[in-house]
mmCIF file of C-alpha atoms in Angstrom:
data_model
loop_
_atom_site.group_PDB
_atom_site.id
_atom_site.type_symbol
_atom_site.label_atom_id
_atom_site.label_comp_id
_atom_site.label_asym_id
_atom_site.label_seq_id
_atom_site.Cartn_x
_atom_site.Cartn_y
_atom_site.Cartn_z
ATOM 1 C CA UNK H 1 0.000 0.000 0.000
ATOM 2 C CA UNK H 2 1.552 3.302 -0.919
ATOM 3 C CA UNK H 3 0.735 6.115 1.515
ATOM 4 C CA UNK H 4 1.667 9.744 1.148
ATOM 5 C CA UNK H 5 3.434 12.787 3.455
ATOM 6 C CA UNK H 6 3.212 16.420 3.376
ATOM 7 C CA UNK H 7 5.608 17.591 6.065
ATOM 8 C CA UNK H 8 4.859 21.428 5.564
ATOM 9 C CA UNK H 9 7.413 23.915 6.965
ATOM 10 C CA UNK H 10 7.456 27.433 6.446
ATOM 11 C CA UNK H 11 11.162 26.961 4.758
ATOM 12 C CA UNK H 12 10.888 23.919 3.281
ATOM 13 C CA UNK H 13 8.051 21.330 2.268
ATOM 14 C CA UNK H 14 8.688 17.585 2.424
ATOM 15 C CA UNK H 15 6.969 15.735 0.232
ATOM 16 C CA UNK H 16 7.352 11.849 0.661
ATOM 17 C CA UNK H 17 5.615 8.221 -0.492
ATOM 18 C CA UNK H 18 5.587 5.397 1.680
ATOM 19 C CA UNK H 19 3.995 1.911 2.926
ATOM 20 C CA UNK H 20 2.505 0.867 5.864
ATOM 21 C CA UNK H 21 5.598 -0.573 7.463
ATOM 22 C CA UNK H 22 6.841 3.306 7.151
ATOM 23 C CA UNK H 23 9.403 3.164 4.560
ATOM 24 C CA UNK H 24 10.089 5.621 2.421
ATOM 25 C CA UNK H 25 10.054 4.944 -1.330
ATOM 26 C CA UNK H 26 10.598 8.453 -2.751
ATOM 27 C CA UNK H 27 10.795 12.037 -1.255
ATOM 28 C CA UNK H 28 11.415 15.067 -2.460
ATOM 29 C CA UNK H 29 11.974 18.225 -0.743
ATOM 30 C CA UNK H 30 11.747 22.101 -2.189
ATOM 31 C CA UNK H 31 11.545 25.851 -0.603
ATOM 32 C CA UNK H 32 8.110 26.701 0.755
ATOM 33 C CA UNK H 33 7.039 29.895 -1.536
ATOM 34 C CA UNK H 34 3.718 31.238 -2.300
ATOM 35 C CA UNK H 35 0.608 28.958 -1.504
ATOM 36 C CA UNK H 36 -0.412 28.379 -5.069
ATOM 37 C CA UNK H 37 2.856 27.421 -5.969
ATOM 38 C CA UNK H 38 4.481 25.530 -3.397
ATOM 39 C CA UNK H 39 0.479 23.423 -2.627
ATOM 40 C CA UNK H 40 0.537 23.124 -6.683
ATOM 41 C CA UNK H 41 3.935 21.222 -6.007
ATOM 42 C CA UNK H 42 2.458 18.850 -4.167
ATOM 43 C CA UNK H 43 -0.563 18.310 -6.141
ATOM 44 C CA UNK H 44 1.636 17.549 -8.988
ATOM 45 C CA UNK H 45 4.274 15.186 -7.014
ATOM 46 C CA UNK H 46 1.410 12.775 -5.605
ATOM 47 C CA UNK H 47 -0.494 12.708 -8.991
ATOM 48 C CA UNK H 48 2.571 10.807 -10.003
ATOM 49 C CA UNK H 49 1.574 7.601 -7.819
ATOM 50 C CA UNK H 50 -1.652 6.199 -9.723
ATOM 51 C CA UNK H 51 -2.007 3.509 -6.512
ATOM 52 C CA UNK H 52 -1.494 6.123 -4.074
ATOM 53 C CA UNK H 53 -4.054 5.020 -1.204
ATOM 54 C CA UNK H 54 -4.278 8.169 1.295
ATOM 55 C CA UNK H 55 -2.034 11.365 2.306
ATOM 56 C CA UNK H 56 -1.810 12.661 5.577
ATOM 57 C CA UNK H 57 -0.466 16.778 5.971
ATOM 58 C CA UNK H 58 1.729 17.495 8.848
ATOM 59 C CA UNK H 59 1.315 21.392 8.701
ATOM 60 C CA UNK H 60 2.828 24.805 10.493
ATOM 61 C CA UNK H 61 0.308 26.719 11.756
ATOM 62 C CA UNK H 62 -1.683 28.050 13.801
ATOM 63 C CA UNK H 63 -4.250 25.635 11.600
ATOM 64 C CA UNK H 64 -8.080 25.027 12.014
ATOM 65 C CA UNK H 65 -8.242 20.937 13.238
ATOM 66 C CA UNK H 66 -11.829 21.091 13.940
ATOM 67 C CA UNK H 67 -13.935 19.408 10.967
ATOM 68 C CA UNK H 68 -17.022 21.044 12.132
ATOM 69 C CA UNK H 69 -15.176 24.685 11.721
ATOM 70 C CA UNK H 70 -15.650 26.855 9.004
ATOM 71 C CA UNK H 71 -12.081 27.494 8.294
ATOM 72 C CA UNK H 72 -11.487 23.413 9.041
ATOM 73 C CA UNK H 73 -8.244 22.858 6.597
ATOM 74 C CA UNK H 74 -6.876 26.245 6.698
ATOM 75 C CA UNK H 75 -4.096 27.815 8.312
ATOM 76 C CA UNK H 76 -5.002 30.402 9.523
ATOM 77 C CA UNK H 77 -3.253 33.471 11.680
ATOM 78 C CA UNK H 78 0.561 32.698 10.989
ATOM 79 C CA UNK H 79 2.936 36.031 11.109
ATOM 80 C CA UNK H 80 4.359 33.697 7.732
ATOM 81 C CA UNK H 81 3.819 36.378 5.265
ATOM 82 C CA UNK H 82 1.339 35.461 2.075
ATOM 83 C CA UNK H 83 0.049 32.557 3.749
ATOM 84 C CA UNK H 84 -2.437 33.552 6.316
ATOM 85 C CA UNK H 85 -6.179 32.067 5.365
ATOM 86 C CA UNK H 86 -5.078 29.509 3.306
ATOM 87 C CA UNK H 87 -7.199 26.614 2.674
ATOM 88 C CA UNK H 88 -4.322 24.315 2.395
ATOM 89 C CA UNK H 89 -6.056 21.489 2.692
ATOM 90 C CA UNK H 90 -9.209 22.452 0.137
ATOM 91 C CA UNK H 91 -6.971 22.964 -2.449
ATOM 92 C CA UNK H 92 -5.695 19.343 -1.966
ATOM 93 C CA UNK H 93 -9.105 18.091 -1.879
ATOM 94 C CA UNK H 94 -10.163 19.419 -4.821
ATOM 95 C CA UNK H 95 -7.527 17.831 -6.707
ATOM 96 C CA UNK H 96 -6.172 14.509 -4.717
ATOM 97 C CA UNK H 97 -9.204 12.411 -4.772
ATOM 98 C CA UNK H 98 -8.643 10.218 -1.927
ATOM 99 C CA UNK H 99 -8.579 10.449 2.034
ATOM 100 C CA UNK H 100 -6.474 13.484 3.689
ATOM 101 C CA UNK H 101 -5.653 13.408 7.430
ATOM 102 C CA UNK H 102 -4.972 16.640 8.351
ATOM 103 C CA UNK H 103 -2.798 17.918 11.693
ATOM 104 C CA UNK H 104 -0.205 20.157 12.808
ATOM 105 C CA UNK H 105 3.560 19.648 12.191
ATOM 106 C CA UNK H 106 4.207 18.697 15.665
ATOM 107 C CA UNK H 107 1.257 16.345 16.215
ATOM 108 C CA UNK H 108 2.696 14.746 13.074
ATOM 109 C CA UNK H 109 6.366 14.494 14.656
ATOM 110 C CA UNK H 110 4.860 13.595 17.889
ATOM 111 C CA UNK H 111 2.666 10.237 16.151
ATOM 112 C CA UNK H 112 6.135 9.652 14.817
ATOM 113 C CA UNK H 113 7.975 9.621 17.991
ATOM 114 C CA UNK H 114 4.877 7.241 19.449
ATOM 115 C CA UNK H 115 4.815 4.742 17.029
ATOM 116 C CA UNK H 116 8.392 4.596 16.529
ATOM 117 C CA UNK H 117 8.751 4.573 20.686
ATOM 118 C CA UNK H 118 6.253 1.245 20.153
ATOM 119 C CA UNK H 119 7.701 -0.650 17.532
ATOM 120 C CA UNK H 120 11.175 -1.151 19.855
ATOM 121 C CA UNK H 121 9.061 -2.233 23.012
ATOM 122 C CA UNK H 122 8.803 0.736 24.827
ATOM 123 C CA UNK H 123 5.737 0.157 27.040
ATOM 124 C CA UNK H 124 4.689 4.025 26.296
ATOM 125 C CA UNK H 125 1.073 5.900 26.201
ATOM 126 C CA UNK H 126 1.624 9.432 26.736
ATOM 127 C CA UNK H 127 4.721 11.214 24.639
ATOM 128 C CA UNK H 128 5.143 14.777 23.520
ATOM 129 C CA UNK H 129 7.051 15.787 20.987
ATOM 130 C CA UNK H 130 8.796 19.655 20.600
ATOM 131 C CA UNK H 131 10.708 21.171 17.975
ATOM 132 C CA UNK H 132 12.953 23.890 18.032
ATOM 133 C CA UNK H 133 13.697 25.555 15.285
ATOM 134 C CA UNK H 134 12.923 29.013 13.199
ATOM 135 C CA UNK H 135 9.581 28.347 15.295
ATOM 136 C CA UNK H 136 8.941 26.648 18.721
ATOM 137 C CA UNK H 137 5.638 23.971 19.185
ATOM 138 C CA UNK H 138 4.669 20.897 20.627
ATOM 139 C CA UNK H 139 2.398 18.236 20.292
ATOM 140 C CA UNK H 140 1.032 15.399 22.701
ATOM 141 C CA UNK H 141 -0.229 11.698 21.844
ATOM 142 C CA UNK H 142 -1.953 10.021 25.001
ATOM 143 C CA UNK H 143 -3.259 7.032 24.118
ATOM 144 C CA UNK H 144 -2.906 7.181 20.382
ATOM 145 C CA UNK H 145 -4.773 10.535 20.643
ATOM 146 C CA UNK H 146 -3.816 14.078 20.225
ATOM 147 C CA UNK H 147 -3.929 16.685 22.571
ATOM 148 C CA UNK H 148 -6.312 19.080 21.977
ATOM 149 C CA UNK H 149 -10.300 20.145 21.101
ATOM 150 C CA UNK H 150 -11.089 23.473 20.488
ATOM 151 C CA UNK H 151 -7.625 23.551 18.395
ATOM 152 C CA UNK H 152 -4.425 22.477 18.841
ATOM 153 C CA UNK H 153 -2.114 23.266 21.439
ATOM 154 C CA UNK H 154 0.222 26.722 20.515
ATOM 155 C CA UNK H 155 3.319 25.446 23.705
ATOM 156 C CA UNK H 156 5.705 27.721 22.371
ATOM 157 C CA UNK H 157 3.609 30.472 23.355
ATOM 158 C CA UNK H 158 3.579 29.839 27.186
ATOM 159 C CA UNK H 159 5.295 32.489 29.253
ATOM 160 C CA UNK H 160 8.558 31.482 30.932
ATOM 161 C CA UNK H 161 10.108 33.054 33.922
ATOM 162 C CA UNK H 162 13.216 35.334 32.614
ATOM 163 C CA UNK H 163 17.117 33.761 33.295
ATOM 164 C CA UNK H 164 18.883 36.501 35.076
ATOM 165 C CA UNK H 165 21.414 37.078 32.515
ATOM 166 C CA UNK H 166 19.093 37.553 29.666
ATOM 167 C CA UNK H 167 16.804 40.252 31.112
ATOM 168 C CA UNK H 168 17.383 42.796 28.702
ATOM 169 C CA UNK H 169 16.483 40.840 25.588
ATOM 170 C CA UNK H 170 13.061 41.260 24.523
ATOM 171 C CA UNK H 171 12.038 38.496 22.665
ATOM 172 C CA UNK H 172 11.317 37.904 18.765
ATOM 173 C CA UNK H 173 7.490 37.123 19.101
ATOM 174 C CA UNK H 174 5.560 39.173 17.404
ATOM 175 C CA UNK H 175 2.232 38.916 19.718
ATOM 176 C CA UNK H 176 4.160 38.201 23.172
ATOM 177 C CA UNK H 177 7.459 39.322 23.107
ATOM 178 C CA UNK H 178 9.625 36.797 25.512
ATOM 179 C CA UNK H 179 7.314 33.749 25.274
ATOM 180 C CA UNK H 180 8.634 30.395 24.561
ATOM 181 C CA UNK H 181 9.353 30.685 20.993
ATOM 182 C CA UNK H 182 10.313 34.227 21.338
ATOM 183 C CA UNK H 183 13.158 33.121 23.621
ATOM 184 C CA UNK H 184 14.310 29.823 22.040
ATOM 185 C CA UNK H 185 13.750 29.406 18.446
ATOM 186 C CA UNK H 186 16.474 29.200 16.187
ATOM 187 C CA UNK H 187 16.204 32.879 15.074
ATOM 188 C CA UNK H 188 17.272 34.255 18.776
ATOM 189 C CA UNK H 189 20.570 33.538 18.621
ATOM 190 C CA UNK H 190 21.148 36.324 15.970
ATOM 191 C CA UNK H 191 18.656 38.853 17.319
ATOM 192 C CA UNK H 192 20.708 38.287 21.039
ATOM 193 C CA UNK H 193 24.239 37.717 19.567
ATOM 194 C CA UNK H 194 24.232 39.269 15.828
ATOM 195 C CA UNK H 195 25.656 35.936 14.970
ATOM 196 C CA UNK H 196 24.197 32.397 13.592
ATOM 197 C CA UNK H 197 22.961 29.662 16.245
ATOM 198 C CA UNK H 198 25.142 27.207 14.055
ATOM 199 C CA UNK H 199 28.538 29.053 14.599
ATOM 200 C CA UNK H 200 28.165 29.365 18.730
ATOM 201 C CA UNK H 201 29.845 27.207 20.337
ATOM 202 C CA UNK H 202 27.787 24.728 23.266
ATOM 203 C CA UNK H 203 30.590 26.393 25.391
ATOM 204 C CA UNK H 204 28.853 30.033 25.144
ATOM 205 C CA UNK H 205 26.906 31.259 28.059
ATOM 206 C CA UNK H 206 23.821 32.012 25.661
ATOM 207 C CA UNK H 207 23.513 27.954 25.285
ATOM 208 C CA UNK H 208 22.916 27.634 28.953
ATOM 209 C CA UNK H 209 20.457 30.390 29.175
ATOM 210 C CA UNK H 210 18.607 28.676 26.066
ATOM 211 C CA UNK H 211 18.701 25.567 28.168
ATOM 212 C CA UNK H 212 16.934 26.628 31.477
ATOM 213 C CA UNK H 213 14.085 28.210 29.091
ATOM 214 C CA UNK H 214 13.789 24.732 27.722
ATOM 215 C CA UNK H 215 13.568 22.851 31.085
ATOM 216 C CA UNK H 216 11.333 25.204 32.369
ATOM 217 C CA UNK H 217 9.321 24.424 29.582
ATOM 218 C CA UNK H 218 9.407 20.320 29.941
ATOM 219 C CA UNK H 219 8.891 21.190 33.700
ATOM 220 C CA UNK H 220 5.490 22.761 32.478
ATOM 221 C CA UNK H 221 4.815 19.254 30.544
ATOM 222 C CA UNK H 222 6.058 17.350 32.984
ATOM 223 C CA UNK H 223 3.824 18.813 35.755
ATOM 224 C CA UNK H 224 0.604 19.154 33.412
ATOM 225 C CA UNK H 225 0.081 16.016 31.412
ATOM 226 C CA UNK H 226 2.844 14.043 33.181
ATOM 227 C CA UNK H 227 3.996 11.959 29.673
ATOM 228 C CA UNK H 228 6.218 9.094 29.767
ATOM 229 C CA UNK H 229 8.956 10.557 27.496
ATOM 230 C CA UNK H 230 10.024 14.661 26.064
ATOM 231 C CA UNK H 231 11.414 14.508 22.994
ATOM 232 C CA UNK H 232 13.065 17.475 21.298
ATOM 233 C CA UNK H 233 13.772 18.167 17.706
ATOM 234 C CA UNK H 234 14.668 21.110 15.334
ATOM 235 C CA UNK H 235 17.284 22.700 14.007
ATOM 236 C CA UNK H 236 18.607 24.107 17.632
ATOM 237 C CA UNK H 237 18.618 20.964 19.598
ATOM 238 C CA UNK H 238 21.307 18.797 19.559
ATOM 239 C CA UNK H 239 22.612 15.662 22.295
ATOM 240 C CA UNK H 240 25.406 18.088 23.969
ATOM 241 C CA UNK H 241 22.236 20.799 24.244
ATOM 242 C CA UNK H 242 19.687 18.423 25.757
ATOM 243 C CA UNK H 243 22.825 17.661 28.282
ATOM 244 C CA UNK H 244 22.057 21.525 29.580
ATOM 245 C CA UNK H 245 18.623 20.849 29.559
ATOM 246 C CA UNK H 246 18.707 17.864 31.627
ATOM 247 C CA UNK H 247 20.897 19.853 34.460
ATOM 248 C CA UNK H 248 18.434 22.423 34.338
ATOM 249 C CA UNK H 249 15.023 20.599 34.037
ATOM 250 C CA UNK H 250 16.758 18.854 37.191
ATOM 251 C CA UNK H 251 16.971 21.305 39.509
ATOM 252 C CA UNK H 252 13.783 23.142 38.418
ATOM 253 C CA UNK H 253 12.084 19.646 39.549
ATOM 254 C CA UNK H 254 14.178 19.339 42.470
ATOM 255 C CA UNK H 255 12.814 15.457 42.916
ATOM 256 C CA UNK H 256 9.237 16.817 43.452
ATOM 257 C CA UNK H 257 8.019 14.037 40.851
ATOM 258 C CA UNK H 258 9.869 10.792 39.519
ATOM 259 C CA UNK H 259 10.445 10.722 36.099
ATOM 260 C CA UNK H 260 12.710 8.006 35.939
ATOM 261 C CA UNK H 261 16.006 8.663 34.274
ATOM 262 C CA UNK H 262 16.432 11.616 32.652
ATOM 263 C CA UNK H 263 18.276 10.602 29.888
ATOM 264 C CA UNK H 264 15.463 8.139 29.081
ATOM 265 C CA UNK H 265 12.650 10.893 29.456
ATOM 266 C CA UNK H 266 14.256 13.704 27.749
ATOM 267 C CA UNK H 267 15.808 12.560 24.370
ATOM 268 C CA UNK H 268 16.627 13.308 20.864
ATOM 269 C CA UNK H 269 14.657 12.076 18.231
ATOM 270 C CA UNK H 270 14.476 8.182 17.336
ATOM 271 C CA UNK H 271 14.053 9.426 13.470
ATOM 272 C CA UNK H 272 16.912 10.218 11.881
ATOM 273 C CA UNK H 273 17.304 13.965 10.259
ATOM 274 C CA UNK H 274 14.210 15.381 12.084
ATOM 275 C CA UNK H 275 12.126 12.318 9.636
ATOM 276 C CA UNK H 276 9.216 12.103 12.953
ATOM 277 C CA UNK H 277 6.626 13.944 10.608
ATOM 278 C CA UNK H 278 7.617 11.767 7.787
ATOM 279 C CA UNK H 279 7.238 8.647 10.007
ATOM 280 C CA UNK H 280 3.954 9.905 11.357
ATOM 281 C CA UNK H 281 2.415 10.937 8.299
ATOM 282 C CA UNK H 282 2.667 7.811 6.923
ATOM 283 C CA UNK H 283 0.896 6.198 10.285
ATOM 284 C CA UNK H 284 -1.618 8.428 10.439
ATOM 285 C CA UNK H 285 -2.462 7.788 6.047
ATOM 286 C CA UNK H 286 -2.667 4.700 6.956
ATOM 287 C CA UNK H 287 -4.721 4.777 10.277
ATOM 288 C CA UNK H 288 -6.994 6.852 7.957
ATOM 289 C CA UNK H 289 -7.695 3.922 5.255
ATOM 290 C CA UNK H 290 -8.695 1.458 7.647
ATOM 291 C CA UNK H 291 -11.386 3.733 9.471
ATOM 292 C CA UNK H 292 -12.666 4.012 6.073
ATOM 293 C CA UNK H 293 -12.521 0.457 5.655
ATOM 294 C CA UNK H 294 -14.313 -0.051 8.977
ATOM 295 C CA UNK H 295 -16.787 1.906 8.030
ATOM 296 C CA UNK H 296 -17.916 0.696 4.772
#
């Protein structure tokens, strides 16, 4: 069975086929532009698989998730200029006649995370998945469920007690200013430093106060939905990073709950090359076509 995967970015779309043991069989990957043509991209790559069986959109947002909404399928208030009030996943519909699953980038990289977590054994139910990157989100699977009713959760726009030595930076966010993503995301680094995230060293001081923003936000998760496993992704995060995080999320904790090891509960990726969404996509295709099937 092939099964298809939109992993929308505002940078880059990744546009993959797979089967329903969740390998890929051909991907392709291309700057995200204008609506019409980077959708129209899409359109065009999937029309290429005649047995293509269902597609499943892992988008950036904010989206509408709601099928009884209005705007159901669109993205809808992102600062990512030209696409605000799309109806991303209309203009699939209306050319892509089969079944589209429709979710958040971080819901899909979360469902990636899950089933990847299940196919090695892990005995695990509740897993949230954040990336870091030019933007900050999060997304939760309890149960095989996502997080979330009257929309999807926006966790890079929580506010975060300031780190002492940062208290004159105001943030990149455009509605809040120093929340979450307007302290972390990848973009920071050259608003704080005038330099690239990629050429600071893990030995600069501005990695550590990255860190305890981080922990305070898987101290948030840890304390409100209390998952079995954290994983960060994204262009920031990196092993040596999540080492900072660790010492921080520590002693923000301060063994009020047990989480186990740490090095088990906050992790990297088991994907390789940020390929959750990918992964999840594919799952979530393919969880699609057998409702369908059930239901007929």
């Amino acid at each position: 069975m092939l099964l298809g995967s939109i992993e929308a970015g505002g940078t880059k779309f990744v546009c993959a086929v797979g089967d329903e043991d969740y390998r890929i069989k051909d991907r392709i990957q291309y700057p995200t532009t204008t609506p019409e043509e980077t959708i129209q991209k899409a359109i065009d790559y999937f029309k290429q698989f005649s047995d293509l069986q269902a597609i499943s959109v892992a988008s950036f947002g904010p989206i509408e998730i709601r099928p009884e909404a209005k705007m159901y399928g669109y993205i809808t208030d992102t600062p990512k200029v030209g696409w605000a009030n799309t109806n991303f996943l209309g203009m699939l519909k209306a050319a892509l006649d089969m079944p589209i699953y429709w979710t958040t980038d971080v819901n899909g990289s979360a469902y990636g995370e899950y089933i990847l977590a299940r196919a090695k054994n892990q005995k695990l139910n509740a897993l949230t998945y954040y990336t870091i990157g030019t933007g900050v989100g999060a997304g939760t699977v309890l149960n095989g469920s996502f997080v979330g009713t009257l929309g999807h959760p926006e966790v890079g726009h929580v506010r975060l007690k300031r780190h002492p030595d940062d208290l004159d930076f105001k943030g990149i966010c455009p509605y809040h200013g120093d929340c979450l993503e307007g302290l972390v995301a990848g973009p920071t680094f050259e608003a704080r430093t005038g330099r690239k995230g990629e050429t600071i060293p893990l030995t600069d001081h501005v990695w550590d106060i990255m860190a305890y923003y981080v922990a305070q936000a898987a101290l948030q998760t840890t304390l409100h939905i209390r998952p079995q496993k954290i994983v960060f992704g994204g262009g920031v995060v990196s092993e040596e990073f999540l080492k900072k995080v660790r010492h921080e999320f520590a002693q923000l904790l301060n063994h009020y709950q047990d989480v186990g090891k740490l090095d088990d509960y906050i992790t990297m990726p088991l994907a390789a090359h940020n390929g959750s969404a990918t992964i999840g996509d594919f799952a979530l295709a393919y969880r699609e076509v057998n409702q369908l099937v059930n239901q007929q």
